[in-house]
PDB file of C-alpha atoms in Angstrom:
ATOM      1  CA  UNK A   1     -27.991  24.185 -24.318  1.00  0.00           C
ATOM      2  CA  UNK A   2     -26.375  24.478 -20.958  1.00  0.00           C
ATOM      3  CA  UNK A   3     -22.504  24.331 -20.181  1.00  0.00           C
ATOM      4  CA  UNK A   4     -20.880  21.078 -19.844  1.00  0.00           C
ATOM      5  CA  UNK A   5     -18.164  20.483 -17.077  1.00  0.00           C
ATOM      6  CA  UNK A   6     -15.867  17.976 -16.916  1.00  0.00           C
ATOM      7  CA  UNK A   7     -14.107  16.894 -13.700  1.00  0.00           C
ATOM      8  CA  UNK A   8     -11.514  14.371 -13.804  1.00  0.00           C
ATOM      9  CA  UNK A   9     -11.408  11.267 -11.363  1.00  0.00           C
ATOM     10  CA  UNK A  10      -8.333  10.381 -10.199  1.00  0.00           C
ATOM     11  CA  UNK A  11      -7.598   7.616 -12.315  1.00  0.00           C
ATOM     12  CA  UNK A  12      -8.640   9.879 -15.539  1.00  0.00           C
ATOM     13  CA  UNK A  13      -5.147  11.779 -16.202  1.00  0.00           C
ATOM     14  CA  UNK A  14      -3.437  12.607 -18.919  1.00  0.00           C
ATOM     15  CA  UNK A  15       0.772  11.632 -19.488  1.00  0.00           C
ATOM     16  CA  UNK A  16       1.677  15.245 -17.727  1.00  0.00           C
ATOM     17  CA  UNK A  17      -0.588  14.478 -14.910  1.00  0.00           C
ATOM     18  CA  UNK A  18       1.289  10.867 -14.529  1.00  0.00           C
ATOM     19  CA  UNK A  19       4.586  12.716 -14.394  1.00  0.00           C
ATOM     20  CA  UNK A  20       3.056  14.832 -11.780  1.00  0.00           C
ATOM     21  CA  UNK A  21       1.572  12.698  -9.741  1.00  0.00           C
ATOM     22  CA  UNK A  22       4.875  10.147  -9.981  1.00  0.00           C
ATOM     23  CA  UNK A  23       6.975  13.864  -9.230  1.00  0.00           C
ATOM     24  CA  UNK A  24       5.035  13.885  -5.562  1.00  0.00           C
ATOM     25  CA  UNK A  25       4.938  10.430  -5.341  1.00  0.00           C
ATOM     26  CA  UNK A  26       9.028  10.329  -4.937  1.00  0.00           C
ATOM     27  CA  UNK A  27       9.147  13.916  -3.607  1.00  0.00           C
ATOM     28  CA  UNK A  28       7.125  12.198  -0.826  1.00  0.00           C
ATOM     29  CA  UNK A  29       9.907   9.536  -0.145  1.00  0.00           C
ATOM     30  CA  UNK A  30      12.517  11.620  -0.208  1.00  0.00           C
ATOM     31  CA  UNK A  31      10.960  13.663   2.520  1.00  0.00           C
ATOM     32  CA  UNK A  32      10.046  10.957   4.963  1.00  0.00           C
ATOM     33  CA  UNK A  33      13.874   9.491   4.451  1.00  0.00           C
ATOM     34  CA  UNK A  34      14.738  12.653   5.813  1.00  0.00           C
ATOM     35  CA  UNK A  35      11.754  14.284   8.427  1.00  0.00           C
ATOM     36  CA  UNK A  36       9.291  12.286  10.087  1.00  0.00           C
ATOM     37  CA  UNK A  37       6.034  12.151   8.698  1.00  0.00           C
ATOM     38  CA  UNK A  38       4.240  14.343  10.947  1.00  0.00           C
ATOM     39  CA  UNK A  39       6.630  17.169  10.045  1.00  0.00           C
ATOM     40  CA  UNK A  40       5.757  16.852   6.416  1.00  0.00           C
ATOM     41  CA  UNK A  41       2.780  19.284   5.212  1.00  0.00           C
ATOM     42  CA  UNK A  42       1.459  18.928   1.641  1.00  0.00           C
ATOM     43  CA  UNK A  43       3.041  22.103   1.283  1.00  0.00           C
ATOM     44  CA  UNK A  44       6.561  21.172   1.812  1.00  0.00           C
ATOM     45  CA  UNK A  45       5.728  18.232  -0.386  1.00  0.00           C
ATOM     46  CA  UNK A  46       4.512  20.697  -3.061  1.00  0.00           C
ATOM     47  CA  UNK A  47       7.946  22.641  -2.358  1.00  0.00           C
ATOM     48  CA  UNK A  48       9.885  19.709  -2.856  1.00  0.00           C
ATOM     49  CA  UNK A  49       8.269  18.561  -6.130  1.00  0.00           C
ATOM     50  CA  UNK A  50       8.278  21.768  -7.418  1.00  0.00           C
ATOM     51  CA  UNK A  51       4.783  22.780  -8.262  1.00  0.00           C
ATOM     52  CA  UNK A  52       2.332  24.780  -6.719  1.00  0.00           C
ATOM     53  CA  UNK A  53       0.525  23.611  -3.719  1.00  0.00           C
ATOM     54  CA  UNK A  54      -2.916  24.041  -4.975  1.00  0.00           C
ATOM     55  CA  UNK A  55      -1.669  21.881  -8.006  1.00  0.00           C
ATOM     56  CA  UNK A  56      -0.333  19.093  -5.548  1.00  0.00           C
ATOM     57  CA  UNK A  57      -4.247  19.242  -3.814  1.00  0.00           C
ATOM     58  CA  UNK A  58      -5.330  18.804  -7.357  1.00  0.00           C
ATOM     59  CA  UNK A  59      -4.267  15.564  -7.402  1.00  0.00           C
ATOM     60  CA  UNK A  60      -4.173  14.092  -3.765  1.00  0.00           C
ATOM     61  CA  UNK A  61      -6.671  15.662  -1.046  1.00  0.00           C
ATOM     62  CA  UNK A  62      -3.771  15.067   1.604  1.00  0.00           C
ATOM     63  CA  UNK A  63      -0.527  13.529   2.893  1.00  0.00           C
ATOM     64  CA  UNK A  64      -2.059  10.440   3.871  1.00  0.00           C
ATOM     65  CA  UNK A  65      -3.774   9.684   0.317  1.00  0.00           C
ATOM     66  CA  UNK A  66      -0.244  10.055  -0.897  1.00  0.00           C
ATOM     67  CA  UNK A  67       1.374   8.039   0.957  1.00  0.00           C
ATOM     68  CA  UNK A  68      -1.568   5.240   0.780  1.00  0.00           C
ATOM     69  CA  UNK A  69      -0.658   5.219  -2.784  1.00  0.00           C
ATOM     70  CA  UNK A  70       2.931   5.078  -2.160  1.00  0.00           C
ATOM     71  CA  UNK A  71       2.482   1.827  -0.296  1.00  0.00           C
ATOM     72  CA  UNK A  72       0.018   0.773  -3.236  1.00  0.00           C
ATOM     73  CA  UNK A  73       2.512   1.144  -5.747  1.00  0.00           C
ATOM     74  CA  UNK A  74       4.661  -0.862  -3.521  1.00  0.00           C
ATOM     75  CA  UNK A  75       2.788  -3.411  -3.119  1.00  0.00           C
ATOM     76  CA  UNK A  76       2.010  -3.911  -6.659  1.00  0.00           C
ATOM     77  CA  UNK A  77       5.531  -3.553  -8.047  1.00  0.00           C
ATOM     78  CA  UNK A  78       6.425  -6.733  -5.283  1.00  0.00           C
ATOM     79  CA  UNK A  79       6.703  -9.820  -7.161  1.00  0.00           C
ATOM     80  CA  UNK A  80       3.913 -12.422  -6.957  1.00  0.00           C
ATOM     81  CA  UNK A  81       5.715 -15.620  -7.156  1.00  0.00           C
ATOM     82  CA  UNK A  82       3.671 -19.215  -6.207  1.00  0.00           C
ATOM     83  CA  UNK A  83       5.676 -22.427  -5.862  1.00  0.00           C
ATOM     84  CA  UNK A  84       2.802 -25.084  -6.565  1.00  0.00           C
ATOM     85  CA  UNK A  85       4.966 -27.928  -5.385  1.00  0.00           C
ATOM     86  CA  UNK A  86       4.391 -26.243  -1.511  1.00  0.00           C
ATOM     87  CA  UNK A  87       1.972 -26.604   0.449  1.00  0.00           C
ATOM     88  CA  UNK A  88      -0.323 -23.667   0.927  1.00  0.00           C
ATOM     89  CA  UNK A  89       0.658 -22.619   4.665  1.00  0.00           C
ATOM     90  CA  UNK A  90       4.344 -22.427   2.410  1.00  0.00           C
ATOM     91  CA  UNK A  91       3.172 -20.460  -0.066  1.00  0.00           C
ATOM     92  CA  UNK A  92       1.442 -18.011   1.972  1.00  0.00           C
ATOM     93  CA  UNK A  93       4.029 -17.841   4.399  1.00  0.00           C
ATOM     94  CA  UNK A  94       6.464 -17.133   2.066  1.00  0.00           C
ATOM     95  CA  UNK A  95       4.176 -14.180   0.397  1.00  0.00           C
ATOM     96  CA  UNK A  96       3.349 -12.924   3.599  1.00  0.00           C
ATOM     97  CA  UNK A  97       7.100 -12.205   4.837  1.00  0.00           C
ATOM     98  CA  UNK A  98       7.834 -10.619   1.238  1.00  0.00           C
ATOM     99  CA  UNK A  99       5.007  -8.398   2.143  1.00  0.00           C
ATOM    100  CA  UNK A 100       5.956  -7.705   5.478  1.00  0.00           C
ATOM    101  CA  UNK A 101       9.885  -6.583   4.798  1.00  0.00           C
ATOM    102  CA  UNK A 102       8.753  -4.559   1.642  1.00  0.00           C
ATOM    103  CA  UNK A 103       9.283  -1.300   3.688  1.00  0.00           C
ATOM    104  CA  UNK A 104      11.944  -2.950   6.150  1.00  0.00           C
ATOM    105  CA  UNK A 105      14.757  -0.608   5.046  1.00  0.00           C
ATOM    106  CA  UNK A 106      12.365   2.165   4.830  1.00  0.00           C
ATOM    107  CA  UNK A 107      11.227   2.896   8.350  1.00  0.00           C
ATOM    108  CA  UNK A 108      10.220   6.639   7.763  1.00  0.00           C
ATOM    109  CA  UNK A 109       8.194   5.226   4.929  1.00  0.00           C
ATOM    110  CA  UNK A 110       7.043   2.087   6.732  1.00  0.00           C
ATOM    111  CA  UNK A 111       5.828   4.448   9.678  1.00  0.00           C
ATOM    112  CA  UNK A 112       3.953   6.839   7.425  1.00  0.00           C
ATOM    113  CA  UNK A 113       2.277   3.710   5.793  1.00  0.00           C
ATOM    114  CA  UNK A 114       0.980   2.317   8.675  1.00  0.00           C
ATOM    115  CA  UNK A 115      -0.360   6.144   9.823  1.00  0.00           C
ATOM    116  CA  UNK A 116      -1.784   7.064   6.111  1.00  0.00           C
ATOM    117  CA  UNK A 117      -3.653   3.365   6.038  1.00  0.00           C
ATOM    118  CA  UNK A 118      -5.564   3.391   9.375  1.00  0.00           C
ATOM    119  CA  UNK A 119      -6.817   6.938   9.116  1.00  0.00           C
ATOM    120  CA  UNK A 120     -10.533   7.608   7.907  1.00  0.00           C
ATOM    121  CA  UNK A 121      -9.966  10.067   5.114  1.00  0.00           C
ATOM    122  CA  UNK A 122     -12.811   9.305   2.460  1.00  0.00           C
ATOM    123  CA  UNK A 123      -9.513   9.271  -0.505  1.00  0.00           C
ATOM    124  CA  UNK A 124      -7.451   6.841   1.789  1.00  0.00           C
ATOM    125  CA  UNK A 125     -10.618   4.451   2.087  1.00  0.00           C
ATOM    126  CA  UNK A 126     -10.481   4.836  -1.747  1.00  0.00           C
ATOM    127  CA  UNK A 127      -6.516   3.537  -2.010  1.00  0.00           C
ATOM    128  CA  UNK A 128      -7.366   1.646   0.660  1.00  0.00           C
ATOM    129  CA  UNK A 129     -10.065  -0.751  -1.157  1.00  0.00           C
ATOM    130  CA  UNK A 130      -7.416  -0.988  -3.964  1.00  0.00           C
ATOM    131  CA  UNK A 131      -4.828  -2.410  -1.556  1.00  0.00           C
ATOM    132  CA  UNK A 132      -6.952  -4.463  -0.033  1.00  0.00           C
ATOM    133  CA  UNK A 133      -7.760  -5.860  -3.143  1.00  0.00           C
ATOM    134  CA  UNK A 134      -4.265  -6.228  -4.299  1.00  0.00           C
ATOM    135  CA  UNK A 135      -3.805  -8.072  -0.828  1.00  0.00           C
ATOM    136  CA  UNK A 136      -6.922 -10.405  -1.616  1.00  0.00           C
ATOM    137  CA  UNK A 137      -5.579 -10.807  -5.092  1.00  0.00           C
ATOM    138  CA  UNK A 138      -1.966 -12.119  -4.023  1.00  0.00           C
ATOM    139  CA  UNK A 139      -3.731 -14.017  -0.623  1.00  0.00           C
ATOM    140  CA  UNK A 140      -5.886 -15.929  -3.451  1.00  0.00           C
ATOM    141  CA  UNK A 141      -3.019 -16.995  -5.862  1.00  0.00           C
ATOM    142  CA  UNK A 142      -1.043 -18.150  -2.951  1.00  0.00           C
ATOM    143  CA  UNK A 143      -3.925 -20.334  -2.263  1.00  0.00           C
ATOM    144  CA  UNK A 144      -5.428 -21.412  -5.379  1.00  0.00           C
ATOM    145  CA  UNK A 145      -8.584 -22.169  -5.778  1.00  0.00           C
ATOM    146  CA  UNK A 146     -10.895 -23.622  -3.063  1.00  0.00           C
ATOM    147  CA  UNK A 147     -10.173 -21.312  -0.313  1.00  0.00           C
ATOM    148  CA  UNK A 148     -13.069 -20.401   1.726  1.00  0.00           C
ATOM    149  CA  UNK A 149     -13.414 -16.939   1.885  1.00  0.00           C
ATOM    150  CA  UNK A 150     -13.133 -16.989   5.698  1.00  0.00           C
ATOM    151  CA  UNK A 151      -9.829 -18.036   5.778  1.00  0.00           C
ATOM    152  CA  UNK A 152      -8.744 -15.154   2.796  1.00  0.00           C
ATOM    153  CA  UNK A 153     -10.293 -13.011   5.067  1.00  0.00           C
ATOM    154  CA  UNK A 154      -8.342 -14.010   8.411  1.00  0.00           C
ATOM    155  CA  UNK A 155      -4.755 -13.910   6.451  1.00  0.00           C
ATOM    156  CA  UNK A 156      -5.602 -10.817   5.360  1.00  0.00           C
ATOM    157  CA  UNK A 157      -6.538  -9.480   8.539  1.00  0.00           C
ATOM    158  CA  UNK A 158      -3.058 -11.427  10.128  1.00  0.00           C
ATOM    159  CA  UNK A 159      -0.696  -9.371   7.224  1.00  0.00           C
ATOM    160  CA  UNK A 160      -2.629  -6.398   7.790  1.00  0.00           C
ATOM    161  CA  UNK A 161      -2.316  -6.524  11.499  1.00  0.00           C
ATOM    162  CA  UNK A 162       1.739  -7.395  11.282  1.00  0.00           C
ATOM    163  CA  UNK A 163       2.500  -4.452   8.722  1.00  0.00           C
ATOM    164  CA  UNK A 164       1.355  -2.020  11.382  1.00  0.00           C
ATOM    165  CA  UNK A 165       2.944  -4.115  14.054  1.00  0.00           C
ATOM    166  CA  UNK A 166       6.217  -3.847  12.275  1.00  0.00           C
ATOM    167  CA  UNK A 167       5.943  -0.806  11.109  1.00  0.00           C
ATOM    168  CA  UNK A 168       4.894   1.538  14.440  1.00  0.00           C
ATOM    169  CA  UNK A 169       8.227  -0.086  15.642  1.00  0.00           C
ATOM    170  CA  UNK A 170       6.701  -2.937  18.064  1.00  0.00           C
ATOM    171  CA  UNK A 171       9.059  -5.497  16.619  1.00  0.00           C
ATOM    172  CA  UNK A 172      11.935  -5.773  14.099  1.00  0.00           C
ATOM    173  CA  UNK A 173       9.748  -6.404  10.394  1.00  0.00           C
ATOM    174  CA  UNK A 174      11.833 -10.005  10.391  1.00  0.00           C
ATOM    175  CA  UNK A 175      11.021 -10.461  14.090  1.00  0.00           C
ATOM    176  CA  UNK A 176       7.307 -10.136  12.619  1.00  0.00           C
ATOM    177  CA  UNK A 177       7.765 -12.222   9.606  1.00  0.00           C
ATOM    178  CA  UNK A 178       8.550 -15.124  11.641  1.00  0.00           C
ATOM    179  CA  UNK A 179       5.372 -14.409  13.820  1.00  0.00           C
ATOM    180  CA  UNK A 180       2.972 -13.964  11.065  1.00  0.00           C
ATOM    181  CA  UNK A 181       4.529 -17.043   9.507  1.00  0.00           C
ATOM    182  CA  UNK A 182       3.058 -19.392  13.308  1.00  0.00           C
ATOM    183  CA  UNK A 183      -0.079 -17.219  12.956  1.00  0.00           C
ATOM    184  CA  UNK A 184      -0.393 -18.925   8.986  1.00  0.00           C
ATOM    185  CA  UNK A 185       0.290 -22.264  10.458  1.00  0.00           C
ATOM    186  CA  UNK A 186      -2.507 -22.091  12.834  1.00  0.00           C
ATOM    187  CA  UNK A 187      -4.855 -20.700  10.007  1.00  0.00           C
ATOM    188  CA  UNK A 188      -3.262 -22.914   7.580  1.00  0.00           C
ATOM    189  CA  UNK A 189      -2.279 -26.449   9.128  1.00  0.00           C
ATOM    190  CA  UNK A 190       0.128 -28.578   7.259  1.00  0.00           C
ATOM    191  CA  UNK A 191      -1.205 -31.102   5.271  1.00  0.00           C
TER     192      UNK A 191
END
């Protein structure tokens, strides 16, 4: 009988690997407060955690993957609140700017967000389907049920579009809040 060896996924850790992982996670934020993000390696990440770079690779395959799953964990800790007495162009509007100003007093972090989440990296695409998900999954609440998947699509291509807007520095992330909020009233009329 041959050798069997196990390789972990990355969702397949154990409560020291959390810690870890949770260790470069805010290592990560402290740096880009401080450096811009193309100064940060994954080794000075790995110096400021405090564990060995190879053991930092172990769990993300680069700077980008870690901060994709910064923004995830972002996203996901932002409340999902839905006022059923608005109408939906409210609702959405109102979860839209949420979304947008989540990194406004962050703009080191904000920056490196909007870098990590267009890049092609196969474990970015992999955060990146779970944000997007998390996006469709707060878009779809906001709307309730009925929305034709069309329209879920083009507010989620409108947020997506105004957190990179804000976030390379084009506008102010309020100054973009307000625009994303016309760009849900054309996709959204009043009614």
């Amino acid at each position: 009988m041959g050798d069997v060896v196990y390789l972990r996924s990355y969702d397949d850790r154990t409560r020291v690997d959390d810690e870890i992982a949770r260790r470069v996670l805010a290592a990560t934020v402290e740096l880009l407060r401080e450096v811009p993000y193309s100064n940060i390696t994954m080794r000075s990440i790995a110096k400021r955690t405090g564990v060995s770079h190879v053991e930092v690779c172990a769990y993300f395959r680069s700077k980008d993957a870690i901060v994709a799953e910064i923004y995830l964990e972002r996203l996901r800790a932002a409340p999902l609140m839905v006022d059923v007495e608005q109408s939906a162009q409210a609702r959405i509007a109102t979860q839209f700017s949420q979304l947008v100003m989540l990194l406004a007093d962050e703009p080191g972090v904000a920056a490196a967000c909007s870098s990590a989440l267009i890049c092609d990296e196969p474990s970015v695409r992999a955060v990146r389907k779970r944000i997007h998900a998390e996006l469709q999954r707060r878009v779809r609440t906001a709307l309730r049920s009925g929305a034709w998947p069309e329209v879920v699509e083009t507010l989620e291509f409108g947020l997506l579009g105004a957190l990179v807007h804000a976030s390379c520095g084009a506008d102010t992330f309020g100054q973009t809040a307000e625009d994303l909020a016309t760009v849900v009233s054309v996709v959204l009329p009043e009614v």
